[in-house]
Short mmCIF file of C-alpha atoms and ligand atoms in Angstrom, two decimals:
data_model
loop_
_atom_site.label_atom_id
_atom_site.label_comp_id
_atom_site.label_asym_id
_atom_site.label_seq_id
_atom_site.Cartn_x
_atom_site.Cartn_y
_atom_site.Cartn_z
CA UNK A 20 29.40 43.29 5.60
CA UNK A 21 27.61 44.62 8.70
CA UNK A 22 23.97 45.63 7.87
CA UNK A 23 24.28 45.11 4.25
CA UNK A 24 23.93 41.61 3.29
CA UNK A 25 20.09 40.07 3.44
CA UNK A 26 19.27 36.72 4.70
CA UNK A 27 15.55 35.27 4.84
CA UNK A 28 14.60 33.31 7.57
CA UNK A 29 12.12 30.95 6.68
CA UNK A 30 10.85 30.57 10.69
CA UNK A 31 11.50 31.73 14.08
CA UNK A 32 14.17 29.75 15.49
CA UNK A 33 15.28 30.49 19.47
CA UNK A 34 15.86 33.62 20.49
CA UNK A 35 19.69 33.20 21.09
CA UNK A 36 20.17 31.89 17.62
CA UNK A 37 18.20 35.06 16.10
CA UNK A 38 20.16 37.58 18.03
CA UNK A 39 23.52 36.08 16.44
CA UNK A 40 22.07 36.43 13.00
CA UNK A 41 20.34 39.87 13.46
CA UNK A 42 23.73 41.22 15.04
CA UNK A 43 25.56 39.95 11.66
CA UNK A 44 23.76 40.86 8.88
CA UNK A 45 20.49 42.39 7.36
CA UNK A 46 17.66 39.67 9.35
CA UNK A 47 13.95 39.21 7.63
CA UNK A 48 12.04 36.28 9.44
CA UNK A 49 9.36 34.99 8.37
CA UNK A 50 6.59 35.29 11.46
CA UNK A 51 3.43 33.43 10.56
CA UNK A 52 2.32 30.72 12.96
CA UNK A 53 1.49 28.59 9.40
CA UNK A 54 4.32 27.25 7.84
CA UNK A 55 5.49 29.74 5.35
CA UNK A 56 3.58 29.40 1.76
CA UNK A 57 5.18 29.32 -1.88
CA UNK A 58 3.73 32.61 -2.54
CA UNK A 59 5.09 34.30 0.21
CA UNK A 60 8.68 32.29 0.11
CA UNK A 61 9.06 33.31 -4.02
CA UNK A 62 8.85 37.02 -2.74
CA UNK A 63 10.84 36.92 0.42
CA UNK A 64 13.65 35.60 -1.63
CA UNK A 65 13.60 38.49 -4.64
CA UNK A 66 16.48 40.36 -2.58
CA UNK A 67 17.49 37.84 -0.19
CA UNK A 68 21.66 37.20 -0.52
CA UNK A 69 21.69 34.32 2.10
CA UNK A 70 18.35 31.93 2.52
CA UNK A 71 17.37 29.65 5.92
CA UNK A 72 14.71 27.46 5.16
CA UNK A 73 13.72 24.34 7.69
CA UNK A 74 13.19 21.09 6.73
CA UNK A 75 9.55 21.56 5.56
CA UNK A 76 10.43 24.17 3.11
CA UNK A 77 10.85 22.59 -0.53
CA UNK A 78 13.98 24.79 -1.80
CA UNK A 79 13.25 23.75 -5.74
CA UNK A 80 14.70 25.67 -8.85
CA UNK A 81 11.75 27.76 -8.82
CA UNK A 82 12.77 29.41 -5.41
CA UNK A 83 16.16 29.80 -6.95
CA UNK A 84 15.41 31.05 -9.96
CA UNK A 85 13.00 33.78 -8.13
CA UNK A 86 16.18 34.94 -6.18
CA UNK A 87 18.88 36.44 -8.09
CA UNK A 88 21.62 37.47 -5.60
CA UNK A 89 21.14 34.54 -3.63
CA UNK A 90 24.40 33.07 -2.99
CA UNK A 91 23.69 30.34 -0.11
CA UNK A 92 21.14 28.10 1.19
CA UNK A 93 21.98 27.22 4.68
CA UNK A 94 19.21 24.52 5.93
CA UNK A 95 18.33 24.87 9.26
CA UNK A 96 18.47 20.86 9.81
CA UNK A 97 20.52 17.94 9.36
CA UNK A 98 18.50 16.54 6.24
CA UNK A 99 18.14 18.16 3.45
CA UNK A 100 15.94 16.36 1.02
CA UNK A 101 13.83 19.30 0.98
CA UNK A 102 16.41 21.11 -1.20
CA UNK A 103 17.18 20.25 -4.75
CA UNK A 104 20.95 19.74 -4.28
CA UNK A 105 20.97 19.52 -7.85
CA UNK A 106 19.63 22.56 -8.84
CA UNK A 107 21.91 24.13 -6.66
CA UNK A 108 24.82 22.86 -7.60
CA UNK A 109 24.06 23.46 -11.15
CA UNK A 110 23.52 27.48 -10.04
CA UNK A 111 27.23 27.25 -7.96
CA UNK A 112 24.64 27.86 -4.92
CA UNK A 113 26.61 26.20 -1.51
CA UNK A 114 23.94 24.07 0.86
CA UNK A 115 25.12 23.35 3.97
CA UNK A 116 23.38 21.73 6.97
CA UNK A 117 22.96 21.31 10.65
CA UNK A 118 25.01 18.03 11.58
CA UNK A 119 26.32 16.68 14.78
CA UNK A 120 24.82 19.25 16.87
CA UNK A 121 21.54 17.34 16.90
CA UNK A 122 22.70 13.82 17.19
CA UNK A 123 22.07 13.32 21.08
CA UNK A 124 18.79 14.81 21.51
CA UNK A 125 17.66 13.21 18.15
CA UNK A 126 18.65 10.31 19.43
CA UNK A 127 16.99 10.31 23.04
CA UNK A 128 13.97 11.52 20.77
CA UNK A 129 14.01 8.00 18.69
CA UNK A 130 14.58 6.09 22.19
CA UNK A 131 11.61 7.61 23.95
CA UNK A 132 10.05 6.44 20.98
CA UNK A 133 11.35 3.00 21.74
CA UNK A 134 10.48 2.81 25.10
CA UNK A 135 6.72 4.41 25.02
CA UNK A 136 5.84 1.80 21.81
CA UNK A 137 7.15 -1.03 23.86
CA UNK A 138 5.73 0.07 27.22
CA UNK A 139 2.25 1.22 25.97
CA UNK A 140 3.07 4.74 27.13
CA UNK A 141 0.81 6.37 24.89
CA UNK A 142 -2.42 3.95 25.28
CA UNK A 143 -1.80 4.69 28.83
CA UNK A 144 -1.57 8.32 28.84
CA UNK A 145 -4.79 8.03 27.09
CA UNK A 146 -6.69 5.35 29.89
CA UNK A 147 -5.89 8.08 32.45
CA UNK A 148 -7.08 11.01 31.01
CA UNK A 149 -10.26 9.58 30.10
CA UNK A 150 -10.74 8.37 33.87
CA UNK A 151 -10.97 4.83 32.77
CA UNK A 152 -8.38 3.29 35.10
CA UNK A 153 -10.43 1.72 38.27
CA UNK A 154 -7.29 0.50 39.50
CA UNK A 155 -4.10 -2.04 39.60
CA UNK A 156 -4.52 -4.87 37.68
CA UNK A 157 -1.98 -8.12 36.55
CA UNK A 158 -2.86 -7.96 32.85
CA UNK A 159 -3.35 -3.98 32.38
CA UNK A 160 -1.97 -2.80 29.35
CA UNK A 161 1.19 -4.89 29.18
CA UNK A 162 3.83 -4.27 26.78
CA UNK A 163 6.96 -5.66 25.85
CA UNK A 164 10.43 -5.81 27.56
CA UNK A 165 13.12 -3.77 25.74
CA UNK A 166 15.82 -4.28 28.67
CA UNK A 167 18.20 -7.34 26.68
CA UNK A 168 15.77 -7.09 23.28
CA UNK A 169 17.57 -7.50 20.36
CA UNK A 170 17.76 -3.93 18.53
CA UNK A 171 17.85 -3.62 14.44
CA UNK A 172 19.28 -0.14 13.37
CA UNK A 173 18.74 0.90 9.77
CA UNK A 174 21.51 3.65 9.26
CA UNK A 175 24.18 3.57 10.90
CA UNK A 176 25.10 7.27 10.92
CA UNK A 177 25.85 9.43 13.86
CA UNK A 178 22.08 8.92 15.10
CA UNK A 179 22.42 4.98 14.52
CA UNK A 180 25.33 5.40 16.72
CA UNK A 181 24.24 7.11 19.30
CA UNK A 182 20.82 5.16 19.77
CA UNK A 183 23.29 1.79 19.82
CA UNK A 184 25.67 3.83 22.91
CA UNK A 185 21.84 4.07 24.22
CA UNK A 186 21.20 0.52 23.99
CA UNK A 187 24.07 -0.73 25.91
CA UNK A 188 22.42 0.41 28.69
CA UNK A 189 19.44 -2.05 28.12
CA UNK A 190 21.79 -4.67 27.71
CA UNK A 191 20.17 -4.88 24.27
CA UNK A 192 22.08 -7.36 20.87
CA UNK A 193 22.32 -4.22 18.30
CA UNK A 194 22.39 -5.30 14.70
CA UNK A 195 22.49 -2.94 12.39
CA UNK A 196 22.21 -2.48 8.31
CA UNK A 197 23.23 -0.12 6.00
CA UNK A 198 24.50 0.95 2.70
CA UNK A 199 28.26 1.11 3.92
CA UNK A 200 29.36 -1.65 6.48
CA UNK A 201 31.08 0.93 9.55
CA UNK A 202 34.76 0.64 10.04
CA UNK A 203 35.66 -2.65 12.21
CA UNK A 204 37.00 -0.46 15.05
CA UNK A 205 33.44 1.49 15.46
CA UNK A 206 31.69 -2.24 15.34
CA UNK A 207 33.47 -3.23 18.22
CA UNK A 208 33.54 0.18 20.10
CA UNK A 209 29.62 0.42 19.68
CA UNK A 210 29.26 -3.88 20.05
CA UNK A 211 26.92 -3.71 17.06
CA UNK A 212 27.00 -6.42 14.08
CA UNK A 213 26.25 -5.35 10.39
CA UNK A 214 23.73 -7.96 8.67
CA UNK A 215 21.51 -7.79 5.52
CA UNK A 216 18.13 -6.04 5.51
CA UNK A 217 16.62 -9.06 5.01
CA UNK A 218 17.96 -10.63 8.57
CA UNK A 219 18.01 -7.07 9.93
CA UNK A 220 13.49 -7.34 9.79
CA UNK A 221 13.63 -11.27 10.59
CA UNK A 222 15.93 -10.75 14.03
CA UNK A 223 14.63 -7.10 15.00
CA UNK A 224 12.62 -6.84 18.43
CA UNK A 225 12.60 -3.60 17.66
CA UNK A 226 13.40 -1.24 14.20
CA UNK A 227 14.34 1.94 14.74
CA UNK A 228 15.41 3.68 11.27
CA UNK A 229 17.87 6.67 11.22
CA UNK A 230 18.73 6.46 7.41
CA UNK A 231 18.49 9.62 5.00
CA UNK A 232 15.37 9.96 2.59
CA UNK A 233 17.84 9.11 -0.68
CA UNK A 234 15.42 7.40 -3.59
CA UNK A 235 16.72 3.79 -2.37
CA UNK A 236 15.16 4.03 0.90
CA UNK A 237 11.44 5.68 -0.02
CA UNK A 238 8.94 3.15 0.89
CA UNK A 239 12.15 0.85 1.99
CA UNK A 240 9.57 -0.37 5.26
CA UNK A 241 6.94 -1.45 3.17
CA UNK A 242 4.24 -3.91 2.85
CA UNK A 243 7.15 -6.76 2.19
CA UNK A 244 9.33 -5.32 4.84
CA UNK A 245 6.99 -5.60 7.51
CA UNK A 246 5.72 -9.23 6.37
CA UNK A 247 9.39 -10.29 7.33
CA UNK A 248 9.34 -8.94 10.90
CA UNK A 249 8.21 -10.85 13.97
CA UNK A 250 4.54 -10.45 15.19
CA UNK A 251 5.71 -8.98 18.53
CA UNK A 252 8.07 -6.27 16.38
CA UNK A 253 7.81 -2.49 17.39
CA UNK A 254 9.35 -0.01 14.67
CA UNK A 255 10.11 3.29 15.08
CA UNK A 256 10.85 6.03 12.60
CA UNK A 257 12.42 9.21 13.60
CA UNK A 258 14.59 9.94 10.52
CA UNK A 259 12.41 11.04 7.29
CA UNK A 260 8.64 10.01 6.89
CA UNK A 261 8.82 8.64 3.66
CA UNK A 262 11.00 6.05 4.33
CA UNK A 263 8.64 4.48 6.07
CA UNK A 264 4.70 3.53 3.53
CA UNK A 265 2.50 4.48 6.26
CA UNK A 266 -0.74 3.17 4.50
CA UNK A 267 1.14 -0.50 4.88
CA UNK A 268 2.13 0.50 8.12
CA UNK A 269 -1.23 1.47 9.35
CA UNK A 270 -2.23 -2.24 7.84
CA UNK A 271 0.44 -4.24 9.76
CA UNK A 272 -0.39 -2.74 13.24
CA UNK A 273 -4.20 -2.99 12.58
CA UNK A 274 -3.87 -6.69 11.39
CA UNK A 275 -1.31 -7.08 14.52
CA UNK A 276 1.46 -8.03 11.88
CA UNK A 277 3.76 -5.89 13.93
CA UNK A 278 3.26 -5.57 17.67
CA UNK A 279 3.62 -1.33 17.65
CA UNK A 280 5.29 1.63 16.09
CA UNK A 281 6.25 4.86 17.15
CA UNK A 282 6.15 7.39 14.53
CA UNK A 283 7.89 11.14 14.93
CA UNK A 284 8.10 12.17 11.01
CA UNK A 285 5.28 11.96 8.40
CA UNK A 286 5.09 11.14 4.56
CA UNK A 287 3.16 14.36 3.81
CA UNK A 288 3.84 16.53 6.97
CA UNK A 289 1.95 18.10 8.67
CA UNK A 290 -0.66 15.83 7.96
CA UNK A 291 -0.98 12.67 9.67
CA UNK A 292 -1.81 9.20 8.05
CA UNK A 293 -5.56 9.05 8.40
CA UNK A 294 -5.73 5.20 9.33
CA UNK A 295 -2.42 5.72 11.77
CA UNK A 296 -4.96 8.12 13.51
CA UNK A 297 -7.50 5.08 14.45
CA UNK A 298 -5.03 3.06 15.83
CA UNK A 299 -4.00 2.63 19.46
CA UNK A 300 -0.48 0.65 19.12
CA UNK A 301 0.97 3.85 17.47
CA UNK A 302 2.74 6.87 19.27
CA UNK A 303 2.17 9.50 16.99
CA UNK A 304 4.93 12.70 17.33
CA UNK A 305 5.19 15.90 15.71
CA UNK A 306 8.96 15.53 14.63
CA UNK A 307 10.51 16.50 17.93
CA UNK A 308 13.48 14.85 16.96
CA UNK A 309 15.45 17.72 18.10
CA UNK A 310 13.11 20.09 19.75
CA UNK A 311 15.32 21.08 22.67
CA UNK A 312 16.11 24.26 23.66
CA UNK A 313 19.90 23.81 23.99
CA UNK A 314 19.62 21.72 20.16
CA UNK A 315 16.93 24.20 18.19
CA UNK A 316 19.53 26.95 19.41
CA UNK A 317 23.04 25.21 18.48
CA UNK A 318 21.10 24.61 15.07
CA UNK A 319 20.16 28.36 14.68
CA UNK A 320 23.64 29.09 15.06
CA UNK A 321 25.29 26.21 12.49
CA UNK A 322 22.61 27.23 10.43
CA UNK A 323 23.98 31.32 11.00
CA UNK A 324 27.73 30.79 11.20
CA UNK A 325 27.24 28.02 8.06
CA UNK A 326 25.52 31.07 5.96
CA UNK A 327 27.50 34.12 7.14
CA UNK A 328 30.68 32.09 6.02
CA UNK A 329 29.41 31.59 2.78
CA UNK A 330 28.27 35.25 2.12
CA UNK A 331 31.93 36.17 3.81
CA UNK A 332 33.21 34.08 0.38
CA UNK A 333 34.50 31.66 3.52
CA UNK A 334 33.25 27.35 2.81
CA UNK A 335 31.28 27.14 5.02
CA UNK A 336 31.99 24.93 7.54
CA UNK A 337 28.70 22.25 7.07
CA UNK A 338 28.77 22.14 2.83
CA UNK A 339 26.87 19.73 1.42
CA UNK A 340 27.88 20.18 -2.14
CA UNK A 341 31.92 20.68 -1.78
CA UNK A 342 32.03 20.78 -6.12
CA UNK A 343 30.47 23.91 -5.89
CA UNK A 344 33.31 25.46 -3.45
CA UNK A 345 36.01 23.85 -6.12
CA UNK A 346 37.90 26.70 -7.91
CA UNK A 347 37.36 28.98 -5.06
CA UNK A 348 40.65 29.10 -3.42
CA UNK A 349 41.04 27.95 0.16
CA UNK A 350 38.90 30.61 2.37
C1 DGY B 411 16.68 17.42 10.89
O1 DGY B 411 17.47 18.27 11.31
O2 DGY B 411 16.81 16.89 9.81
C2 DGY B 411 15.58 17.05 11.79
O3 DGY B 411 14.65 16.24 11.17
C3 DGY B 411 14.94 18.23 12.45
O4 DGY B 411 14.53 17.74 13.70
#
């Protein structure tokens, strides 16, 4: 297979990561310091065999259909709303993703996010750098406590999880909500309680969301959402932008409906809600959920070892769409 089968790289991922792909097969990367455009992607992908987009590159039918041999797509992430599943599977086109490998750092990602919303980190950052601090006083910039808070998790995935394991070291109640109730055994190893969205927003200190962007959860924290959470809430979003309807968002902080948010992903990346912008009781993030070295690299490799298997005729080990593997014998 050695120097014969192509694979696109939609981005420079760490060096490690790149050496283990370029050693294993025919390596095009995509350079540019803007993110790659639809132009460019339609003719990268004329001879590509094997495809690694990120998460901001929409993998449609169109990209598909403009590459002929390919015969994987092999995100470089853990979601993968940015690829039409669909389209694949109806092409017998394997998507796999990054999971597991990502969960920790993701996960102290959403926490810092917890901690710097509830402690004013950002606002303070800010006050020092424009020498406006004169010195200690009582009342300056006071937050909220987050030590014994209680702590609503929407999703209760292996992010959810590991952000509750967090939270036991805050001595924090963690309630959680999500589409499927966890097993009983996980409840009581993690101390967490399932409960209804609806008492989920009412009881939440603090939201932090770590479901998948799946049509029943765009816009799910909306204008309504937010009018059931306490005055003092801070919410946090470090799962998938559009979960969360920043315009409403933007409203709630500015009318102090909600205490604070911390925000790492964006409806429209890489563009920023305009009216989030203004505000001082958001911390704003460029999804850095899992920008670690030791994380961006284990992806890069998932991502390689999840694509060479597939162009090896191998399931890959990370397949999202196991119907399309159906029929292929056991590899
Ligand atoms: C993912 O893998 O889905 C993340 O959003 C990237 O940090």
């Amino acid at each position: 297979m050695r120097g014969k089968l192509r694979v696109f790289l939609c981005s420079r991922i760490p060096e490690e990561a790149e050496r283990y792909l370029r050693s294993r097969c025919r390596l095009e990367i995509y350079r540019g310091e803007e993110l790659i455009g639809r132009g460019r992607l339609l003719r990268a992908v004329r001879d590509a065999d094997g495809l690694i987009p990120t998460v901001t590159e929409r993998i449609d039918a169109g990209v598909m259909d403009a590459a002929p041999r390919l015969r994987v797509i092999a995100n470089y992430g853990v979601g993968f709303n940015n690829v039409d599943v669909g389209a694949a599977t109806a092409r017998g086109l394997p998507v796999t993703n990054t999971p597991e490998v990502l969960t920790e750092a993701t996960a102290d990602l959403a926490f810092s996010l917890i901690l710097a919303a509830s402690r004013r980190l950002g606002e303070g950052e800010r006050y020092v750098r424009a020498g406006r601090w004169r010195g200690w006083k009582p009342t300056q910039l006071l937050g909220r406590d987050v030590f014994g808070k209680t702590l609503g998790v929407l999703g209760m995935g292996r992010i959810g999880q590991a952000i509750a394991r967090r939270a036991r070291g805050f001595s924090m109640k963690v309630l959680y909500s999500d589409a499927r109730r966890a097993p009983a055994r996980l409840e009581r190893e993690l101390g967490v309680r399932y409960v209804s969205l609806g008492s989920l927003l009412k009881q939440a200190d603090i939201l932090t969301i770590h479901a998948p962007l799946i049509p029943e959860t765009h816009h799910l924290i909306g204008a309504a959402a937010l009018r059931r959470m306490k005055r003092t809430a801070v919410v946090v979003n470090a799962a998938r932008g559009p979960i969360v309807d920043e315009g409403a968002l933007a409203a709630a902080l500015r009318a102090g409906r909600i205490a604070a948010a911390g925000v790492d992903v964006h409806e429209r990346e890489p563009a920023v809600h305009p009216e989030l912008l203004k505000l001082e009781n958001v911390v704003l993030l460029p999804h850095l959920g899992s920008a670690t070295l030791e994380t961006r690299t284990a992806m890069g490799i998932l991502a390689a070892k999840n694509c060479l298997a597939a162009l090896a005729g191998r399931r890959p080990p990370c397949l999202v769409n196991p119907e399309v593997w159906r029929g292929r014998g056991r590899g």
